[in-house]
mmCIF file with all atom_site columns, C-alpha atoms in Angstrom:
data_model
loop_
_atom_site.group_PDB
_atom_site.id
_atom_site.type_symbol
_atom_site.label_atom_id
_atom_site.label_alt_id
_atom_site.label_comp_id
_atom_site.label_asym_id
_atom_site.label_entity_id
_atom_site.label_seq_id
_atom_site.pdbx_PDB_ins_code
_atom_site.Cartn_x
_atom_site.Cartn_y
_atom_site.Cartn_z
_atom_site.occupancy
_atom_site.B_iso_or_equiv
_atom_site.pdbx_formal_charge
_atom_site.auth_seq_id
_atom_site.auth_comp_id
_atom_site.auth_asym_id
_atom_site.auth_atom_id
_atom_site.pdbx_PDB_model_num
ATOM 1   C CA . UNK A 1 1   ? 48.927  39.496 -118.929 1.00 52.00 ? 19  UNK A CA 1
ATOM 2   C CA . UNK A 1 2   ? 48.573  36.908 -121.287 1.00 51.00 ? 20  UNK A CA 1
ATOM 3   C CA . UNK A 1 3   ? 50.779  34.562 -120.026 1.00 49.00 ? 21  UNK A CA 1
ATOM 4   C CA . UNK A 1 4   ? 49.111  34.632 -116.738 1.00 51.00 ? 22  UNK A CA 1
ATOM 5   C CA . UNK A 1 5   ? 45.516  34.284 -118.824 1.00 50.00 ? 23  UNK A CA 1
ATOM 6   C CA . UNK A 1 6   ? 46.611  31.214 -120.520 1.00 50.00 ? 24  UNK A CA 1
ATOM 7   C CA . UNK A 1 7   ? 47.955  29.421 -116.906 1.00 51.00 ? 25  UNK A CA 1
ATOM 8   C CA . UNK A 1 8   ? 44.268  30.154 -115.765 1.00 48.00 ? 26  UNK A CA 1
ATOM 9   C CA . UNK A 1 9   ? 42.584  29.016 -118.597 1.00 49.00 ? 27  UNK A CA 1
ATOM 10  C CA . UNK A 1 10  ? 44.437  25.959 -118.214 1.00 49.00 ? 28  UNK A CA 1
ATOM 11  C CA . UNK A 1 11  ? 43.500  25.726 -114.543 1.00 48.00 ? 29  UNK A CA 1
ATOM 12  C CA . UNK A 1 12  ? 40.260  25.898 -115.360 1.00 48.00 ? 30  UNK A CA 1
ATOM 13  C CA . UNK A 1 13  ? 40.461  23.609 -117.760 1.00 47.00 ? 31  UNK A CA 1
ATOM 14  C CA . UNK A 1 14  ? 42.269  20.885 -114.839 1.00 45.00 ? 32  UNK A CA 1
ATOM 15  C CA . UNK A 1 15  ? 39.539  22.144 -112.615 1.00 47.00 ? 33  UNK A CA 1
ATOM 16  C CA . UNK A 1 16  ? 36.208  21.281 -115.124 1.00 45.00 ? 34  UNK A CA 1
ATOM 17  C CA . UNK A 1 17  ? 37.897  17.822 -115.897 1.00 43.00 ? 35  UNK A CA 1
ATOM 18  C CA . UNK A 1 18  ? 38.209  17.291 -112.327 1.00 44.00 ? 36  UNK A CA 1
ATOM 19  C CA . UNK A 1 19  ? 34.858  18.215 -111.223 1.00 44.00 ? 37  UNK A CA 1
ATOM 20  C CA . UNK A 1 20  ? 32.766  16.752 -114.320 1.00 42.00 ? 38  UNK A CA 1
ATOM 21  C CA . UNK A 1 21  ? 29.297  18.544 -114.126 1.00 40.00 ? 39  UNK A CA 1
ATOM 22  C CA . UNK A 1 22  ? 30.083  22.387 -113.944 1.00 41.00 ? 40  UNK A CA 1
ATOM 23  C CA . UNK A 1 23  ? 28.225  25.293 -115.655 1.00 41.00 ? 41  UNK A CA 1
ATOM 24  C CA . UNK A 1 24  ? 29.341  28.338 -117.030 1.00 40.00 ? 42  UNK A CA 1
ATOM 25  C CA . UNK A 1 25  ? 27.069  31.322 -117.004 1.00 40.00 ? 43  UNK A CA 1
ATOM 26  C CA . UNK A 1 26  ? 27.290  34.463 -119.480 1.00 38.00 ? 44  UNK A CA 1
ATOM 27  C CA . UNK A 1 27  ? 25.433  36.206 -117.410 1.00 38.00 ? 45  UNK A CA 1
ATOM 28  C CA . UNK A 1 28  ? 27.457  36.323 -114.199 1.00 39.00 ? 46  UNK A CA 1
ATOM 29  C CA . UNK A 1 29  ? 30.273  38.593 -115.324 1.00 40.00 ? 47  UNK A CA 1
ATOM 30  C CA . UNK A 1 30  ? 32.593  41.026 -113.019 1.00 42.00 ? 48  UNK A CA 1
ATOM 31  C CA . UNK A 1 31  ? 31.227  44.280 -114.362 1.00 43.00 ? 49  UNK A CA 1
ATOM 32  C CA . UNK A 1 32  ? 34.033  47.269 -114.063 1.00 41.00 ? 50  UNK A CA 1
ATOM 33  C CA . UNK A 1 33  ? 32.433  50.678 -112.005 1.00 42.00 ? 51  UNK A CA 1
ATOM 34  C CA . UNK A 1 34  ? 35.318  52.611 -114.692 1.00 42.00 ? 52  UNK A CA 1
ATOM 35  C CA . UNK A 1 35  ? 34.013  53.955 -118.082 1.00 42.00 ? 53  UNK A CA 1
ATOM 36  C CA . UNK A 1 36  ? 37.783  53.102 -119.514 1.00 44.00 ? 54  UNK A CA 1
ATOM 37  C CA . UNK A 1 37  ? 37.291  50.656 -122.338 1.00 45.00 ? 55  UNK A CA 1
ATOM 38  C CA . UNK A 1 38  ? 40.421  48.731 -121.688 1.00 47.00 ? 56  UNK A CA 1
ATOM 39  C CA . UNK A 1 39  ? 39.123  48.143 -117.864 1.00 48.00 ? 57  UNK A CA 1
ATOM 40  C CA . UNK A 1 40  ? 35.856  46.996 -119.170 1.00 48.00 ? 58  UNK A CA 1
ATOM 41  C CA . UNK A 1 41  ? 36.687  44.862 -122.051 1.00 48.00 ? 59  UNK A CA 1
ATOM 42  C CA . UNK A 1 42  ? 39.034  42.993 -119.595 1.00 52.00 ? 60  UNK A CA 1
ATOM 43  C CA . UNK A 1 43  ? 36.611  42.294 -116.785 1.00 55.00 ? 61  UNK A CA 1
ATOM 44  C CA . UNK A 1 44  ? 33.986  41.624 -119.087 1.00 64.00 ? 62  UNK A CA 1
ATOM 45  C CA . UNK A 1 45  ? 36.436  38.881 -120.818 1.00 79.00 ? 63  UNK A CA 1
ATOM 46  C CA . UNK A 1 46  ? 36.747  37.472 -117.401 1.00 85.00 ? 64  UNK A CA 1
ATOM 47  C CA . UNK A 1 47  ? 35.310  33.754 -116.572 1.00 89.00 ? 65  UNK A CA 1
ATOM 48  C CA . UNK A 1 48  ? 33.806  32.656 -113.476 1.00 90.00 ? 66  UNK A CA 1
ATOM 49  C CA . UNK A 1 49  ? 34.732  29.798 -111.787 1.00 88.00 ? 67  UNK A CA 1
ATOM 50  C CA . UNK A 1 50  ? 32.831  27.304 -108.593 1.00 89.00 ? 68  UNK A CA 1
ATOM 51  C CA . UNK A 1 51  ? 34.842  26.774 -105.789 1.00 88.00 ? 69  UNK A CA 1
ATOM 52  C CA . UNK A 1 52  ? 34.590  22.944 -104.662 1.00 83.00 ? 70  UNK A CA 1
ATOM 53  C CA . UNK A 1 53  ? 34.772  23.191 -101.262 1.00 82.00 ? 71  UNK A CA 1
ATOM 54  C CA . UNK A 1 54  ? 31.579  26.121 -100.918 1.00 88.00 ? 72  UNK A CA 1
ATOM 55  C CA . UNK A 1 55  ? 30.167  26.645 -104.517 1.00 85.00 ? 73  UNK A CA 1
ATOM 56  C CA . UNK A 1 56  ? 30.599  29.904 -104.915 1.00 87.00 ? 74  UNK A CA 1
ATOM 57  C CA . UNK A 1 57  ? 29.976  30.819 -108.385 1.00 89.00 ? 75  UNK A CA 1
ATOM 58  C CA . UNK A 1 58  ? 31.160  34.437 -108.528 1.00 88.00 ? 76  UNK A CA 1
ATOM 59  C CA . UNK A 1 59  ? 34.694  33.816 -108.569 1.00 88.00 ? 77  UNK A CA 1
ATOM 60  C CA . UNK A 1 60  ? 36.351  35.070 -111.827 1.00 89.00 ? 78  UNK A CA 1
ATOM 61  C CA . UNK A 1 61  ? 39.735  34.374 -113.117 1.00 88.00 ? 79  UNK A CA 1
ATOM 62  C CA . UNK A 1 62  ? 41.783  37.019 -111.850 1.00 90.00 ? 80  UNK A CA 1
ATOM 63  C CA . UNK A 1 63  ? 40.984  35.886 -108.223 1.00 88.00 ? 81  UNK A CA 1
ATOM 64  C CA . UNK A 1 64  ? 43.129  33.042 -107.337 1.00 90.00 ? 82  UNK A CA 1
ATOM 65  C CA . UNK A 1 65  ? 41.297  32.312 -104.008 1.00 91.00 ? 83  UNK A CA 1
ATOM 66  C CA . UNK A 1 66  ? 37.410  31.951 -103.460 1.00 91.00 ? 84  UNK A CA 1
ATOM 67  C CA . UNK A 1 67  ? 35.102  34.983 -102.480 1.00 89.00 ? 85  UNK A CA 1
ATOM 68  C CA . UNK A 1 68  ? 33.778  33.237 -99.697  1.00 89.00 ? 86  UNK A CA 1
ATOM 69  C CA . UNK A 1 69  ? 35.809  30.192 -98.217  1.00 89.00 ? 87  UNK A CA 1
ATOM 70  C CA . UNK A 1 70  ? 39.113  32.145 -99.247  1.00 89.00 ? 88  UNK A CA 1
ATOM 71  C CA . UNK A 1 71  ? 40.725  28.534 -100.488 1.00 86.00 ? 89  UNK A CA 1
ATOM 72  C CA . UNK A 1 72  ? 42.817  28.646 -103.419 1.00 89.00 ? 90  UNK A CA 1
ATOM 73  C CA . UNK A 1 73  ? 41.858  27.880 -106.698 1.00 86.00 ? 91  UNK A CA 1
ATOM 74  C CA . UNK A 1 74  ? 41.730  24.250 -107.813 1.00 83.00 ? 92  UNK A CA 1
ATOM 75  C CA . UNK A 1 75  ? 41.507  23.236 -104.435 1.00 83.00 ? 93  UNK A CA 1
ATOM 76  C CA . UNK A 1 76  ? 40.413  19.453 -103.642 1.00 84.00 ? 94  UNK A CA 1
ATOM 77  C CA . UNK A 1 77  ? 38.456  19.194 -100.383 1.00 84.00 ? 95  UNK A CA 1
ATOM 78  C CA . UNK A 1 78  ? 39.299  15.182 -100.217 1.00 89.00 ? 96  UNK A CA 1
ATOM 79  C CA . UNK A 1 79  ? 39.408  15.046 -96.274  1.00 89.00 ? 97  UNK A CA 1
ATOM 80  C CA . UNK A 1 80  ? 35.907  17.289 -96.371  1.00 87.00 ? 98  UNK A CA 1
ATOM 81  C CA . UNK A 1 81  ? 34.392  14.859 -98.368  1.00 88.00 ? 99  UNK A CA 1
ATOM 82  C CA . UNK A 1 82  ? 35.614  11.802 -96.512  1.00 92.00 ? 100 UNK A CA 1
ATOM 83  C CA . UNK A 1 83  ? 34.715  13.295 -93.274  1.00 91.00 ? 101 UNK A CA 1
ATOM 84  C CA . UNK A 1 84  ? 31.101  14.479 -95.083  1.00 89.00 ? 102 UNK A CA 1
ATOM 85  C CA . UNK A 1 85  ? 30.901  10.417 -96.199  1.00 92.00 ? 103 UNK A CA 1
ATOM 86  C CA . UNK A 1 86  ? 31.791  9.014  -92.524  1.00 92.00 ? 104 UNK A CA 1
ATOM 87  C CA . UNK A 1 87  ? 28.926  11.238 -91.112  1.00 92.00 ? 105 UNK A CA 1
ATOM 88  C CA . UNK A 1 88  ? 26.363  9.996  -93.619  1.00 91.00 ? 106 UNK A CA 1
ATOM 89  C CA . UNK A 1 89  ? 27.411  6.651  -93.224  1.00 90.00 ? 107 UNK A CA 1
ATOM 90  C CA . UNK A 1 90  ? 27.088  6.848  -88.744  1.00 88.00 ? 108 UNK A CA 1
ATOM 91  C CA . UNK A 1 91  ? 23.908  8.640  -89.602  1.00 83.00 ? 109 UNK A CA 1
ATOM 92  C CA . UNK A 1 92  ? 22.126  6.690  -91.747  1.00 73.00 ? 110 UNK A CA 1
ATOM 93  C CA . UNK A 1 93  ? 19.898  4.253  -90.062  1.00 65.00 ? 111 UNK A CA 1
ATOM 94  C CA . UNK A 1 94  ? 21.055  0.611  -90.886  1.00 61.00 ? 112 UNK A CA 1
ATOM 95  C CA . UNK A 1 95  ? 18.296  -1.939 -91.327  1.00 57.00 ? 113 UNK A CA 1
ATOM 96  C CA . UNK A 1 96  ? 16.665  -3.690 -87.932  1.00 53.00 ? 114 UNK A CA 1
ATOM 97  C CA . UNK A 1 97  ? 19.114  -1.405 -86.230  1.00 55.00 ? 115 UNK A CA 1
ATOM 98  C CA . UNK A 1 98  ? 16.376  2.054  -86.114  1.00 53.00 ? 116 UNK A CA 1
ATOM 99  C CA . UNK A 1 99  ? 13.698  -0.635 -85.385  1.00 52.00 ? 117 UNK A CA 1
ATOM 100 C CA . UNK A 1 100 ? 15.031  -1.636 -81.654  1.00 55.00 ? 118 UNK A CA 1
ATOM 101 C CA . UNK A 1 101 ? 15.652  1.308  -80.672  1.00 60.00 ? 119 UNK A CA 1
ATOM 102 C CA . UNK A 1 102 ? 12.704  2.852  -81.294  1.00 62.00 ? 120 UNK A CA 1
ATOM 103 C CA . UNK A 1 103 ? 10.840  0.138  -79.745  1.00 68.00 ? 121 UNK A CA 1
ATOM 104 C CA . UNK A 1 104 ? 12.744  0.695  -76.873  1.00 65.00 ? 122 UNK A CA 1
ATOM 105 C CA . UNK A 1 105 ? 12.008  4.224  -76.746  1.00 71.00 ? 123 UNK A CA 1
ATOM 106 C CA . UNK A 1 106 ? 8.472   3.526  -76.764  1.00 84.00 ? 124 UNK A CA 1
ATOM 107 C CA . UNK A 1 107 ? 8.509   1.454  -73.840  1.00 87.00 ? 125 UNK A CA 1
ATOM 108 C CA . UNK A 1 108 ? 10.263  3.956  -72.094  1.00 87.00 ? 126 UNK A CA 1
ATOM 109 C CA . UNK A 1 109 ? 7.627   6.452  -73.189  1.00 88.00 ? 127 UNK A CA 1
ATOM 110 C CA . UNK A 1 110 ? 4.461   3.965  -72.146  1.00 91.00 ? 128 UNK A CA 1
ATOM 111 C CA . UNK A 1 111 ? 6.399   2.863  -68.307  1.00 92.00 ? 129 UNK A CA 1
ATOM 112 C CA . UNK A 1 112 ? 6.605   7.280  -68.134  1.00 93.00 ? 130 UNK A CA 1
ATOM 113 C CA . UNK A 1 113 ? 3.212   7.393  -68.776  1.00 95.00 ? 131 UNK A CA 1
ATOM 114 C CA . UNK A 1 114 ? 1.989   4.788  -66.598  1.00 97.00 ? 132 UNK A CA 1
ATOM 115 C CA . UNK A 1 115 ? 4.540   5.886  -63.807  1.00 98.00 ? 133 UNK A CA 1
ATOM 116 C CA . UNK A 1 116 ? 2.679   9.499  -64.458  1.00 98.00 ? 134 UNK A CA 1
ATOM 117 C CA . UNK A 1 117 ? -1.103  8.159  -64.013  1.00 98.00 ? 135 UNK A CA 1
ATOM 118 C CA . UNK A 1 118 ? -0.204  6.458  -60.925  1.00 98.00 ? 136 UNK A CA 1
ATOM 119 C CA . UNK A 1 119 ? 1.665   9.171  -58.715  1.00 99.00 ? 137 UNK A CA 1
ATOM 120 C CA . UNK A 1 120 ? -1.617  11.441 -60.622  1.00 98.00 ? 138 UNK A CA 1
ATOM 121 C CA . UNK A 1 121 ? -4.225  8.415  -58.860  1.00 98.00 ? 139 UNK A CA 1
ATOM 122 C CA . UNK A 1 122 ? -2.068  7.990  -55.493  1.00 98.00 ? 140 UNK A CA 1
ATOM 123 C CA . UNK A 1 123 ? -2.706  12.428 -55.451  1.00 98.00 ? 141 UNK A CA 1
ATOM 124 C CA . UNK A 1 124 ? -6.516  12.367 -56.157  1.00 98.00 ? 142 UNK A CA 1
ATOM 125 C CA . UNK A 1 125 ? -7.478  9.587  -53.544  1.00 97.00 ? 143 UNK A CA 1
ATOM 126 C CA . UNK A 1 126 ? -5.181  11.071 -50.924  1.00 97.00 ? 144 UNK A CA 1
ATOM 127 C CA . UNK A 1 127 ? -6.871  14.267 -51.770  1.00 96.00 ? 145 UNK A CA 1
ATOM 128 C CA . UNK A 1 128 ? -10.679 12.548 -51.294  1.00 95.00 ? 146 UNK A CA 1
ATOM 129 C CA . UNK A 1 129 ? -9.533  10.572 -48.323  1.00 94.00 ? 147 UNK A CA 1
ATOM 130 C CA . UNK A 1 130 ? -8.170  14.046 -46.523  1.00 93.00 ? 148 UNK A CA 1
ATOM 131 C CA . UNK A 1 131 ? -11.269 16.010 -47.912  1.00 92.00 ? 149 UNK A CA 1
ATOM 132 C CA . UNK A 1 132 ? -13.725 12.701 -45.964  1.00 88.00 ? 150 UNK A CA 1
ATOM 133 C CA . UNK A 1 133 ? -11.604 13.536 -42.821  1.00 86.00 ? 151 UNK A CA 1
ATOM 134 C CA . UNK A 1 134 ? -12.554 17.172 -42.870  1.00 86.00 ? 152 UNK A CA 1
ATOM 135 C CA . UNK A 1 135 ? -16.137 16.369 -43.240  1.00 82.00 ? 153 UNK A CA 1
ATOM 136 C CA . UNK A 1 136 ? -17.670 16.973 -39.541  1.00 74.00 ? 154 UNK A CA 1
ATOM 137 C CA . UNK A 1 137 ? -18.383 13.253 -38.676  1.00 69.00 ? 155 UNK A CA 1
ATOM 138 C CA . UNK A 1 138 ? -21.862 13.585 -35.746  1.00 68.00 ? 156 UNK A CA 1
ATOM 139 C CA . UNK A 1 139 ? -22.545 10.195 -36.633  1.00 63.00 ? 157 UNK A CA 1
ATOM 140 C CA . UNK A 1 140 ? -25.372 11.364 -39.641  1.00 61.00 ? 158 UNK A CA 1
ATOM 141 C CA . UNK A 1 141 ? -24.814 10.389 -42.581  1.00 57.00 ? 159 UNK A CA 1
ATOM 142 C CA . UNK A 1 142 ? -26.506 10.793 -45.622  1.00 56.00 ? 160 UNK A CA 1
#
């Protein structure tokens, strides 16, 4: 009981030194569905704690693994976060770099267009020029 209290406490203690900006609320409490007082005063004594890896909030101390990512508690996500920092860094635009390439997309886009308005031309005059061959030709013209 109080043993295992004081090993969480000091977990969470480990766990707010380790993650620096981490809020406590009073108002997010387990609440017990029993009318004992003994159950209630116990799971109204209980502390929440934020899981690094997902956030979740609505742990409390008697759960040693999170609600909703099910890691255990005090984990330290270091490979998420390195893998997290090596896709911000590949996605981030570097200077000069997003410039060229977008010029080059644009000249793919303008050469499309162009392409586009000439097979559209090429259609409309072959369209007239069949359309003057239909016309009965007697030799009057107006």
């Amino acid at each position: 009981g109080e043993l295992a209290r004081a090993g969480a406490r000091g977990m969470e203690d480990r766990d707010s030194e380790a993650s620096g900006s981490r809020t406590f609320s009073s108002s997010v409490r387990m609440r017990s569905s029993s009318s004992s007082s003994t159950s209630a005063s116990s799971s109204s004594d209980l502390r929440p704690w934020t899981c690094k890896l997902c956030g979740q909030t609505r742990n409390t101390e008697d759960k040693q693994n999170c609600k909703t990512c099910g890691r255990p508690r005090g984990h330290d996500p270091v490979k998420y976060r390195e893998r997290l920092k090596e896709i911000r860094q590949y996605s981030v635009p570097e200077d000069g770099m997003d410039d060229r390439s977008s010029t080059g997309e644009s000249w793919g886009l303008a050469l499309g267009l162009l392409l586009l308005f000439l097979i559209a031309a090429m259609l409309a005059w072959a369209f007239h020029e069949d359309q003057k061959d239909l016309q009965p030709s007697d030799g009057m013209e107006l």
